[in-house]
Coordinates of C-alpha atoms (C1' of nucleotides) in Angstrom, one line a residue:
Chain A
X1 CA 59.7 27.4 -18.2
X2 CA 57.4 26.3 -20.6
X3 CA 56.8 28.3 -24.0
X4 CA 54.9 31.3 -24.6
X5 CA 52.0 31.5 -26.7
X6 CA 50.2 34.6 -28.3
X7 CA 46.9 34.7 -28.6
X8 CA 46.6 33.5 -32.1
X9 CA 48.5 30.1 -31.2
X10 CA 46.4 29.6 -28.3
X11 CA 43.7 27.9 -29.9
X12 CA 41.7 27.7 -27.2
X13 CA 38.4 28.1 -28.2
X14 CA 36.3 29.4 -25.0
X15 CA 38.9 32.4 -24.4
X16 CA 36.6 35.9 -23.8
X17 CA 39.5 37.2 -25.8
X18 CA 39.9 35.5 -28.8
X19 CA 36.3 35.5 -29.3
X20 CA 35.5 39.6 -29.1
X21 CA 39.0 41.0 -29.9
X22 CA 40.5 41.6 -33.6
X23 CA 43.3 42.0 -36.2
X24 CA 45.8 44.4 -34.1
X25 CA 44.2 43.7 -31.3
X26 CA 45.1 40.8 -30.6
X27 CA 48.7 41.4 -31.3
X28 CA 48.5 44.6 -28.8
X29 CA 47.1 42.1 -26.1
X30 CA 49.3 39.3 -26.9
X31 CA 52.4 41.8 -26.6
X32 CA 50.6 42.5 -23.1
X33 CA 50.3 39.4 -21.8
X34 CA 51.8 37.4 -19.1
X35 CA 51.8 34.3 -18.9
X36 CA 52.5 31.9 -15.7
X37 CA 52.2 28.1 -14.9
X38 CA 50.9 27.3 -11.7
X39 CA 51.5 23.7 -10.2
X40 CA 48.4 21.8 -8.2
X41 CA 47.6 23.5 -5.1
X42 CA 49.3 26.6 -5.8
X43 CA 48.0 30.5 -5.3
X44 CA 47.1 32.5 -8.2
X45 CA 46.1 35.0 -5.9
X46 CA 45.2 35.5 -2.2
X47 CA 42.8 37.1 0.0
X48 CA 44.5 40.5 0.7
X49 CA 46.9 41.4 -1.6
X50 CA 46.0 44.5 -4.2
X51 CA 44.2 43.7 -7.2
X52 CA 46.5 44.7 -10.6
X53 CA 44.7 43.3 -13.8
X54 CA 42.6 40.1 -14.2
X55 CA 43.4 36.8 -15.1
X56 CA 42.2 34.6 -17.8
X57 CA 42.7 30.6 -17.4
X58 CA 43.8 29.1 -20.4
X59 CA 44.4 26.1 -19.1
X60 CA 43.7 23.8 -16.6
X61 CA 41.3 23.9 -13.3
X62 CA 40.8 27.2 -10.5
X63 CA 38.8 27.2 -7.1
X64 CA 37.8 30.4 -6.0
X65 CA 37.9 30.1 -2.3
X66 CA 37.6 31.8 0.9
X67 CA 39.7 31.3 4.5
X68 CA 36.5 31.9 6.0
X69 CA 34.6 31.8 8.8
X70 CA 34.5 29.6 12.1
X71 CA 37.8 27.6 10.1
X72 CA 35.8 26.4 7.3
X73 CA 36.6 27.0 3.4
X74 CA 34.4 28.0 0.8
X75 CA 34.8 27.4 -2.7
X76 CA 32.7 30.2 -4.3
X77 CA 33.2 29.4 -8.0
X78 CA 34.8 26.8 -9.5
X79 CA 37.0 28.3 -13.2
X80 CA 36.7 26.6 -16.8
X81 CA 39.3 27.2 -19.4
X82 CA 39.0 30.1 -21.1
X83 CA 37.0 32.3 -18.0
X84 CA 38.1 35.4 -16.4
X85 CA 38.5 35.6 -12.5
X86 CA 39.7 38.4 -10.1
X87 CA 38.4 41.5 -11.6
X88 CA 35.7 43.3 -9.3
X89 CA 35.7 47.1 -10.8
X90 CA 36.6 50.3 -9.9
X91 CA 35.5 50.0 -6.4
X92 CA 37.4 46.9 -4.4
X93 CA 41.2 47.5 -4.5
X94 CA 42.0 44.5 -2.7
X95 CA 40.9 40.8 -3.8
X96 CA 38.7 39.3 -1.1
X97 CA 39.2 35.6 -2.4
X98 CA 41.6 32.7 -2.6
X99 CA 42.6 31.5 -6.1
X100 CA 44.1 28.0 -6.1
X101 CA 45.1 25.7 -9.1
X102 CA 43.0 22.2 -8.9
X103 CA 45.5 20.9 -11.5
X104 CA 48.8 22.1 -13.1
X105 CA 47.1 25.5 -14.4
X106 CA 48.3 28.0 -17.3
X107 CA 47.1 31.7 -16.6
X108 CA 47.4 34.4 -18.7
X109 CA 47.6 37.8 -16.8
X110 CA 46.4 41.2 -18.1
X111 CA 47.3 44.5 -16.8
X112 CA 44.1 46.5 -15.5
X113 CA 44.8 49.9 -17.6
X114 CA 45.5 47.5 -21.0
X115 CA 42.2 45.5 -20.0
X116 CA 40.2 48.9 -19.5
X117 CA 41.5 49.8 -23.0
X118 CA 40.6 46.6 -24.4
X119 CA 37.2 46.7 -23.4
X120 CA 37.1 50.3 -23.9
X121 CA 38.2 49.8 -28.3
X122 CA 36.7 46.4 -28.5
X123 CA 33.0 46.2 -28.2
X124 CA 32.2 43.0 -29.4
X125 CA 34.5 41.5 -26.5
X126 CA 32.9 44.3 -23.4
X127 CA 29.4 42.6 -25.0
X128 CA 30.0 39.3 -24.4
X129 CA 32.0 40.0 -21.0
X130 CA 28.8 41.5 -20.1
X131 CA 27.2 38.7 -21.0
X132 CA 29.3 36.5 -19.3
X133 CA 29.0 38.3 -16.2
X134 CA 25.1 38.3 -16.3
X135 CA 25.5 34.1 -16.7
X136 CA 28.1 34.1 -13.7
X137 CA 25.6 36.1 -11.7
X138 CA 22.6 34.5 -12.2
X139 CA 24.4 31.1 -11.1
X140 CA 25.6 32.9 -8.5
X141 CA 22.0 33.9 -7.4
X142 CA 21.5 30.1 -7.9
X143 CA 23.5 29.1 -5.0
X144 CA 22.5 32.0 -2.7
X145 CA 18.9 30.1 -3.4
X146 CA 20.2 26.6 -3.2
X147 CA 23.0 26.7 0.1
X148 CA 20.3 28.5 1.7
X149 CA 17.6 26.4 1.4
X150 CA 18.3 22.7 0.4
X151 CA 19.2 19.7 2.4
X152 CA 22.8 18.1 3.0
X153 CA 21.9 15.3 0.3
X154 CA 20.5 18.3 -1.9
X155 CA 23.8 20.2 -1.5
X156 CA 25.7 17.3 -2.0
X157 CA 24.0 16.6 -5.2
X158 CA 24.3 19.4 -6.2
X159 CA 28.0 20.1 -5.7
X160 CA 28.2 17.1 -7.8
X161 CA 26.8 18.4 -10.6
X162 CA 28.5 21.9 -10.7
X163 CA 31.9 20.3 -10.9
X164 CA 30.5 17.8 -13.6
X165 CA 29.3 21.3 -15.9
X166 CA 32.4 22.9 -15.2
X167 CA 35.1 20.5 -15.7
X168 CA 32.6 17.3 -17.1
X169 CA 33.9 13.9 -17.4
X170 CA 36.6 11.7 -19.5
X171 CA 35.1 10.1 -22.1
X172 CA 36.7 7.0 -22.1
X173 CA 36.9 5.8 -18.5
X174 CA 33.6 8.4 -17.7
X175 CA 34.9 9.7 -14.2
X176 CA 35.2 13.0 -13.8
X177 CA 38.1 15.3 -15.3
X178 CA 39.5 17.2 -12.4
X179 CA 38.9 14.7 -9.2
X180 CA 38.0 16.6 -6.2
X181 CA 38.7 15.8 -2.4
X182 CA 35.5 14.9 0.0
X183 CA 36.4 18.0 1.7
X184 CA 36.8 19.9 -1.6
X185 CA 32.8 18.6 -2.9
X186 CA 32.4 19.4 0.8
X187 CA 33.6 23.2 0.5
X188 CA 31.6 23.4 -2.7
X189 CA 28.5 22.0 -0.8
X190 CA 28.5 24.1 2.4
X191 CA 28.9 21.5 4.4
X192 CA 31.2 18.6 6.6
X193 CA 33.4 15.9 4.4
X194 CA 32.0 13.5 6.5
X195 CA 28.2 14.3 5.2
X196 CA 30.0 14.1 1.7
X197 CA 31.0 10.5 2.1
X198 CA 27.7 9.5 3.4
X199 CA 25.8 11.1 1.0
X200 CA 27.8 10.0 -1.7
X201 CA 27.7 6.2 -0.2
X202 CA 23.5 6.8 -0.5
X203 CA 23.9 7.9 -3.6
X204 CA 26.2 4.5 -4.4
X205 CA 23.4 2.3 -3.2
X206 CA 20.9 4.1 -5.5
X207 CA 23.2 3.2 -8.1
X208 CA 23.5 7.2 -9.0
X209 CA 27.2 6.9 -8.6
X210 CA 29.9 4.0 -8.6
X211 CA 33.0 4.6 -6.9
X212 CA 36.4 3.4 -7.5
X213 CA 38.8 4.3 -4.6
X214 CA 38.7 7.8 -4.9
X215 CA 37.6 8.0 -8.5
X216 CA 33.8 8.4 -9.2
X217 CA 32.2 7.4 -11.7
X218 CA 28.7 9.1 -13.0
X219 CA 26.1 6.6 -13.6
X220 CA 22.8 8.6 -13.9
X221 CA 22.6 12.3 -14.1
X222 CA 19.1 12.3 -14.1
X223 CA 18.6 10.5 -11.0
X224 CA 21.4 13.3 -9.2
X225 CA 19.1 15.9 -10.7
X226 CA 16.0 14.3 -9.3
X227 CA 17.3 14.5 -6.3
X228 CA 17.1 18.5 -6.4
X229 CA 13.4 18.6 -7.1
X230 CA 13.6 22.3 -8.8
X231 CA 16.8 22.0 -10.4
X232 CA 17.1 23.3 -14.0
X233 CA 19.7 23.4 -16.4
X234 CA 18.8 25.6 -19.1
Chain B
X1 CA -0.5 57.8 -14.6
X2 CA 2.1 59.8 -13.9
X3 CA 4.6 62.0 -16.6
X4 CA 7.2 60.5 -18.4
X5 CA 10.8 61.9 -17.9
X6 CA 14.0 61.6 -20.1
X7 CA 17.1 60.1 -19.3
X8 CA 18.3 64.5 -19.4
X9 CA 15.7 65.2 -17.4
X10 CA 15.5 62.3 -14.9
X11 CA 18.2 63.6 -12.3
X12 CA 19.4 60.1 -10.8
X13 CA 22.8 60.4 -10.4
X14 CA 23.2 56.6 -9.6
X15 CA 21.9 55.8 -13.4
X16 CA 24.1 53.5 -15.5
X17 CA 22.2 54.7 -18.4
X18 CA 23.5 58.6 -17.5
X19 CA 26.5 57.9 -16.3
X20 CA 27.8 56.0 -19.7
X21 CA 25.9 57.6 -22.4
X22 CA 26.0 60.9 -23.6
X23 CA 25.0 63.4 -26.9
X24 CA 22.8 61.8 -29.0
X25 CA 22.6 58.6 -27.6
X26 CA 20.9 59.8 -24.3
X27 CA 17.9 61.3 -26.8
X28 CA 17.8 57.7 -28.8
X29 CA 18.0 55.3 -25.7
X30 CA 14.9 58.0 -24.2
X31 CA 13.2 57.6 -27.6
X32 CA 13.4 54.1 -27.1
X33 CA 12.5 53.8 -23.1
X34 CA 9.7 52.5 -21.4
X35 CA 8.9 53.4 -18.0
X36 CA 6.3 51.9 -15.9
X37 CA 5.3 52.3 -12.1
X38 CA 4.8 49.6 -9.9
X39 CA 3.0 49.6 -7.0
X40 CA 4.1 47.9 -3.6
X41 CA 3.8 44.3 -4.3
X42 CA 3.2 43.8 -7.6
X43 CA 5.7 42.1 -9.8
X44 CA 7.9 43.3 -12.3
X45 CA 8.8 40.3 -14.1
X46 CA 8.2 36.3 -13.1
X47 CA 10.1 33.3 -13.1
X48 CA 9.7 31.4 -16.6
X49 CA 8.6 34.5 -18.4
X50 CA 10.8 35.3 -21.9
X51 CA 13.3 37.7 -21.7
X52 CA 12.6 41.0 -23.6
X53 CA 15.0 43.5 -22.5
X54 CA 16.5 45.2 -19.6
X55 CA 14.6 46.7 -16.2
X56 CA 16.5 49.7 -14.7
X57 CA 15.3 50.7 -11.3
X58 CA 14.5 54.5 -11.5
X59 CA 13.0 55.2 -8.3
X60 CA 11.9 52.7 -5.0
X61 CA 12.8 49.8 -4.0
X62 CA 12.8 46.1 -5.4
X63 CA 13.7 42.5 -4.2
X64 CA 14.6 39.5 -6.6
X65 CA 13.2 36.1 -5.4
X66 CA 12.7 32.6 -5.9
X67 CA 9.5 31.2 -5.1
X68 CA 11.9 28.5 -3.6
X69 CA 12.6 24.6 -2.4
X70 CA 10.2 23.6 -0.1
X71 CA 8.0 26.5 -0.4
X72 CA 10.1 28.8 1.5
X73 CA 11.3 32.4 -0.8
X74 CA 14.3 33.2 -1.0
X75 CA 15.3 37.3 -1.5
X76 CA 18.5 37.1 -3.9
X77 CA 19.1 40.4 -4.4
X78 CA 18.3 44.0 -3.5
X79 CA 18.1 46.3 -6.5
X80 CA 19.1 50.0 -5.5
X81 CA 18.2 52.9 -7.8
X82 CA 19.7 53.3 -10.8
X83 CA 20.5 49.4 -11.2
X84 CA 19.7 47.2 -13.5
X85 CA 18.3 43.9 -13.2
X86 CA 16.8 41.3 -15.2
X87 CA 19.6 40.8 -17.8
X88 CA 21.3 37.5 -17.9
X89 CA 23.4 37.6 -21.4
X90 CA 22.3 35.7 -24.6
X91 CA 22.4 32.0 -22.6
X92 CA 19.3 32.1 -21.2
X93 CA 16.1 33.2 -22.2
X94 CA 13.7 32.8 -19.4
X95 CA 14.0 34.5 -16.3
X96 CA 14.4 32.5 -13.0
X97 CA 13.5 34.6 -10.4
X98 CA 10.4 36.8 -9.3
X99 CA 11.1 40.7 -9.2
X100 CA 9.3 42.4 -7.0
X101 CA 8.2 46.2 -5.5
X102 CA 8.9 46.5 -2.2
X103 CA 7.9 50.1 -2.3
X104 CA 6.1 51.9 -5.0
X105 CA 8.7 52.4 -7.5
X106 CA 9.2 53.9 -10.7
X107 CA 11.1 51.1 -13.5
X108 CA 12.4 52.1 -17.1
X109 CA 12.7 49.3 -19.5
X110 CA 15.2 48.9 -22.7
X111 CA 14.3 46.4 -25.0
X112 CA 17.5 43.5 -25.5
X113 CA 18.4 44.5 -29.1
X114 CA 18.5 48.6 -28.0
X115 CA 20.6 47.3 -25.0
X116 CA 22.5 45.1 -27.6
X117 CA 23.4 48.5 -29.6
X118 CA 24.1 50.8 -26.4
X119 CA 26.7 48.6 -25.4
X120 CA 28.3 48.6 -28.6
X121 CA 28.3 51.9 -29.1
X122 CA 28.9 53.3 -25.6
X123 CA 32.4 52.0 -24.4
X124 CA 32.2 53.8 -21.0
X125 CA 29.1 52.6 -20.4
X126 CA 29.8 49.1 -21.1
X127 CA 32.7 49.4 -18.8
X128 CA 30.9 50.4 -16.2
X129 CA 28.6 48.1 -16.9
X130 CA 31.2 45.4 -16.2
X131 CA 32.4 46.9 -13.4
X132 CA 29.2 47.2 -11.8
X133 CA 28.3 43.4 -13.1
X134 CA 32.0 42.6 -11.2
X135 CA 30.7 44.1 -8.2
X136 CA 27.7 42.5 -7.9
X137 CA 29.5 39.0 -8.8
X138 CA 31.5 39.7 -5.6
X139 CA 28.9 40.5 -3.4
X140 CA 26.8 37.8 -4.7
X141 CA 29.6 35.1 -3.9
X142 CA 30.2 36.6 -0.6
X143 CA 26.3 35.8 0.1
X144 CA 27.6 32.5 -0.9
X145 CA 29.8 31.6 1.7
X146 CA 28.0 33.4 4.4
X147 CA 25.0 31.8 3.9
X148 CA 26.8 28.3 3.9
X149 CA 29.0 29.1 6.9
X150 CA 27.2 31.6 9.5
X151 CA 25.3 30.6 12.4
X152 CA 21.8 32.3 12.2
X153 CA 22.4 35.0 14.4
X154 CA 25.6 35.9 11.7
X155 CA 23.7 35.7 8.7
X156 CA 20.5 37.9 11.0
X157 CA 23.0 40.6 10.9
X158 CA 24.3 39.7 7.9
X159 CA 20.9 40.5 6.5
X160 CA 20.6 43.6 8.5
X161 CA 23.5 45.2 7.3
X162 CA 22.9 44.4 3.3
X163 CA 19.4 46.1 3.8
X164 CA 20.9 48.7 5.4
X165 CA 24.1 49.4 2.7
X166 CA 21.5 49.1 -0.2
X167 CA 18.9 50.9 1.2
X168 CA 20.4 53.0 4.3
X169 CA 18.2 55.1 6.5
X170 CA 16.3 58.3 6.9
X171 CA 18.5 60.8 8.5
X172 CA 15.8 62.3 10.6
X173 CA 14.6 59.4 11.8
X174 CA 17.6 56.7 11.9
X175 CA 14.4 54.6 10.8
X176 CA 15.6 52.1 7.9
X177 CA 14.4 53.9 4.5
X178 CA 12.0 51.0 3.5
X179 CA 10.8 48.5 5.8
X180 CA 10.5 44.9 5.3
X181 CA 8.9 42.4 7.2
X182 CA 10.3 39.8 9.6
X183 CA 9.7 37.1 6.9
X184 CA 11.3 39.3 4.4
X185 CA 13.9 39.4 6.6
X186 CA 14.7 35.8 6.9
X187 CA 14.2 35.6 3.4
X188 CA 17.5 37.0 2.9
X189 CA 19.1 35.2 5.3
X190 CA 17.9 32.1 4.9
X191 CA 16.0 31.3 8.0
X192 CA 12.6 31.6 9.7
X193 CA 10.5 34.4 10.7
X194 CA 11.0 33.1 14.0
X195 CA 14.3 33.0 14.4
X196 CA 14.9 36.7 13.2
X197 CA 12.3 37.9 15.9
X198 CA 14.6 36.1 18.4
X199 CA 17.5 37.3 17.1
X200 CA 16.5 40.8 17.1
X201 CA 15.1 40.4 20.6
X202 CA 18.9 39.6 21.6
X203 CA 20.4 42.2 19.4
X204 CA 18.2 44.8 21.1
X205 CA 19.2 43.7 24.7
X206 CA 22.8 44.2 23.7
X207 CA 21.2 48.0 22.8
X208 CA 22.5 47.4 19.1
X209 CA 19.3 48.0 17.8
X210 CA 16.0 50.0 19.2
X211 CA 12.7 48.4 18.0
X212 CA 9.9 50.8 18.2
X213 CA 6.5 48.5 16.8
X214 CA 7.3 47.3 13.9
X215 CA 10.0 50.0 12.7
X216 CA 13.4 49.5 13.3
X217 CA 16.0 51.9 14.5
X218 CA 20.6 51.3 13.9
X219 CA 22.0 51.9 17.0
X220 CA 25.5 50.7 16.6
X221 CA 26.3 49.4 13.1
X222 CA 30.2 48.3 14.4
X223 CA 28.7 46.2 17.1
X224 CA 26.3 44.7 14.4
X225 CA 29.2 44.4 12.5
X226 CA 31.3 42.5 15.0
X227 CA 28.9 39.6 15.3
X228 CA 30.0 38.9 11.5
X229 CA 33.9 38.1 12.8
X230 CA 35.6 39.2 9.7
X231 CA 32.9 41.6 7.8
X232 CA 34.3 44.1 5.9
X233 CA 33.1 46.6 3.9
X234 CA 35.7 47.6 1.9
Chain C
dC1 C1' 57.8 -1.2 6.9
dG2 C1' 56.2 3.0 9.0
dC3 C1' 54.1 7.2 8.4
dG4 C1' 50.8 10.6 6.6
dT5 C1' 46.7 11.6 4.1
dC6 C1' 42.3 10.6 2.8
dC7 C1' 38.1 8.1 3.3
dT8 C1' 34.5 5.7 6.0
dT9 C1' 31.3 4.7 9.7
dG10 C1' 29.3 5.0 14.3
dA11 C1' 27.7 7.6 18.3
dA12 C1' 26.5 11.8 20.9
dC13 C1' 25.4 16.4 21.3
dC14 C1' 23.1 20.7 20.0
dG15 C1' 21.5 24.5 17.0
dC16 C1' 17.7 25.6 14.6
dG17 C1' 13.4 24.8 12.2
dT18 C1' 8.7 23.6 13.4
dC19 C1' 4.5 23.8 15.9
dA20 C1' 1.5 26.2 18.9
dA21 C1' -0.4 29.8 21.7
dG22 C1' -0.9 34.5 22.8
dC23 C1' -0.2 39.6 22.0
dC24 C1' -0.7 43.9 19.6
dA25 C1' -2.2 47.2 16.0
dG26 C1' -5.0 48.4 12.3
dG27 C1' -9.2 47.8 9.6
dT28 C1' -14.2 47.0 9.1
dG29 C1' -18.8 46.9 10.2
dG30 C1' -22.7 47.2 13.3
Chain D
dC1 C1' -18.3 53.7 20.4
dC2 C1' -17.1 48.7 20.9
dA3 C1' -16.8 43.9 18.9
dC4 C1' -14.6 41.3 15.8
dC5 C1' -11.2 39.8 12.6
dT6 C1' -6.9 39.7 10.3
dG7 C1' -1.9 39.9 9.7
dG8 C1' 2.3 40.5 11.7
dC9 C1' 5.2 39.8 15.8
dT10 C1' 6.9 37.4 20.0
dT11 C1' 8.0 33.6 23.0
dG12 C1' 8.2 28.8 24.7
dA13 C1' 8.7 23.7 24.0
dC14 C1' 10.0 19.9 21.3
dG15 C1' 12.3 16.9 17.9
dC16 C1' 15.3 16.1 14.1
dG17 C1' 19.1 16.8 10.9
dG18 C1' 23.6 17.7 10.7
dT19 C1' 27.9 18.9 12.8
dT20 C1' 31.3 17.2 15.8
dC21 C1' 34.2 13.8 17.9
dA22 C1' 36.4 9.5 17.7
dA23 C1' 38.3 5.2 15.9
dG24 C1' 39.6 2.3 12.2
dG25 C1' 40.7 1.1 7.3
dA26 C1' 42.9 1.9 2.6
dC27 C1' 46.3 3.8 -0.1
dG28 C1' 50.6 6.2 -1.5
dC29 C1' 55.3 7.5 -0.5
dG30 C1' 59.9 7.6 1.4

DNA sequence: CGCGTCCTTGAACCGCGTCAAGCCAGGTGG
DNA sequence: CCACCTGGCTTGACGCGGTTCAAGGACGCG
C-alpha cells in the first residue's frame, strides 16, 4: 500500500476541497478521509450497492458507466482529477452507475454525514460544488441534445473531443493522455466500435487525425469541431 | 398584472428558496425578488443571452430547449414548481438553451450576486441545493444513455413517463396535468412527430393508454414501464 | 509458436426518418 | 348557417444510415 496523504500534501490543484475548505477544516477532513488505489479496470463502485459518502479522484482517470440496455454500455461521464462522482442527494439510496478506473486511479473517499457537515460549515466549498454541479449539468444537457440528434460521424467526433477536454493530450508525443478502446469512444458515442473505426479512418484521410497502432494522434481540432456544425466550447 | 406575493406568503411547499431560508433572510431574498408571468409560449430566457441571475419556477409549467442540429428542438429538461433553472455556475456566462412556458406560469427571479450571498449564508439551503443539483445530474445522465441505447418505442415511453413524474395528472380526470403536443413529445425523446403517433397508436391497442382527441389518458403505468426493460424509479 | 484481444473492412438486413396524402377539430368570415 | 382555412394528428410507402454479422489482420503475452 502506497502512502497516505492529507489534504495539505496533496497538492493537487483542481480538488473541490482544497479549494473551498480552511484552516481546521482541512485537518477534520483529512482525519476523515479514506484513501484507496484502484488498478486499471477495477470498480470503484457498482450499479446496486448502497451509496455511503462520495468520492473525490485525486488521481488518475474514472468512466462512469451503465450495464445497460439491450447489452450495450454507456459511459455517462468521463472523471478529471480533482472531481467528485457518486453523490446523488437525499433521495437515491442506491448508486445507479458503474465506476471503473481507466488507469491506475487514487480515490479519496468521504463519509456522507462528514461531507453534509463539510458543506454545511464551509460555504465557500457548498458555492463552488454548486457551481460545479450547474457546469456538470449543463454538459449533461449537452449530450441529451447531441446523442439525440447528431449523426454517427457527429457522435464520433464528438466523443473525441470530450475525452480530449477531460483528460487532453501529452505534450511531447501529442496523443492523448488516457488511450481509450474503439469500443470505449464507442460507449462514449452511443454507438457500434465498428462505426468508431470507420469514422475515425474518415477522419484519418481528412488528415483530422493520424493514427499509430492504437495511439491517436490529434492533428486539427478545428477541423473535428467543424465537423459538429453547432458545437461550442465556451 | 397580477399581485406580488412573498416568499412567507407564497405557499409552495416544493420551493428551494422556503425550504432552505428562514428569519430574516426570507424578508431580504423577497426584497430582492422579481416575479414575472409568462404566458403559454413565450420565452423566459434564450440561448446566447448573458446570464443575470437565477429563474425559480413558482407556478406552471416550463421546458428547456435547444433550437437544435439540423433544425429539429430538442426538450432537455422539464422544470417542475419550485425549481430552479437557468443557473450554470461562474464558467459560463451565456445561456445555451431556450426556456420556455408550456402553460401560463408564474417565474421569480434572483439576481447572481443575491444568489451568490444566499448560498453563503444559508447552509441548508445550499445543501439542498446540491442535493437537488445531484439529482438532477442523475436523471440528466440517465437521459443519456437512454437516449443513446433505446429503440424509439423505449425512449416513446421513456418520454411518457418523465412528463408524467414531473408533471403527473389530474386526479379527476387521469388526464396528464399539462398537455404537450405530439412534436413536443418527440422532442424529448428524440424522434419524429410521426413516430410518436405510431407509437401511441400501438400503446393504445395493448390498452396502456386511452386517447380521447388530442388528450391523453394513463391506463397502466407498469405496463408502460415494462417496455423500458430495466426502468426504475427508485 | 499459438492463443486471445483489439482493430479493420466488407456485405446484408432492417429500423426509423422522410415524404406525402388525408382526416379531424376549431376558428373566422361571409 | 355553411364554406373555407389552418394546425395538429394519423397512416402508408419508400429509401438510407447504421447496426449486425462475418472474416481476416496486427499485436501482445505466455
Amino acid at each position: 500500500m502506497k502512502k497516505r496523504t492529507t489534504c495539505n500534501e496533496c497538492g493537487n490543484d483542481n480538488c473541490l476541497i482544497t479549494q473551498g475548505c480552511f484552516g481546521e477544516w482541512l485537518d477534520k477532513i483529512s482525519a476523515n478521509l479514506e484513501q484507496c488505489w484502484y488498478k486499471k479496470g477495477s470498480y470503484i463502485f457498482q450499479e446496486g450497492e448502497p451509496i455511503y459518502g462520495i468520492y473525490i479522484l485525486a488521481h488518475g482517470g474514472i468512466k462512469v458507466v451503465t450495464t445497460s440496455i439491450h447489452g450495450r454500455e454507456q459511459i455517462v461521464r468521463l472523471v478529471k482529477e480533482g472531481q467528485i462522482m457518486g453523490y446523488s442527494g437525499e433521495g437515491k439510496i442506491h448508486y445507479q452507475f458503474n465506476s471503473v478506473a481507466l488507469v491506475d486511479s487514487k480515490v479519496c473517499f468521504v463519509d456522507k454525514e462528514v461531507f453534509e457537515q463539510i458543506c454545511m460549515n464551509n460555504p465557500k466549498f457548498a458555492y463552488n460544488l454548486i457551481c460545479f454541479y450547474g457546469l456538470e449539468l449543463q454538459r449533461a444537457e449537452m449530450r441529451v441534445k447531441y446523442l439525440a440528434q447528431m449523426s454517427t460521424r457527429e457522435k464520433v467526433a464528438m466523443a473525441f473531443l470530450y475525452h480530449y477536454e477531460i483528460y487532453g493530450i501529452n505534450q511531447s508525443t501529442k496523443m492523448l493522455k488516457i488511450p481509450l478502446t474503439r469500443q470505449e469512444l464507442a460507449d462514449i458515442a452511443g454507438t457500434t466500435a465498428e462505426q468508431v473505426t470507420r469514422q475515425l479512418s474518415e477522419f484519418e484521410r481528412k488528415k483530422l487525425i493520424a493514427r499509430n497502432k492504437r495511439d491517436i494522434k490529434i492533428l486539427q481540432i478545428k477541423g473535428l469541431k467543424a465537423i459538429i456544425k453547432d458545437y461550442n466550447n465556451e
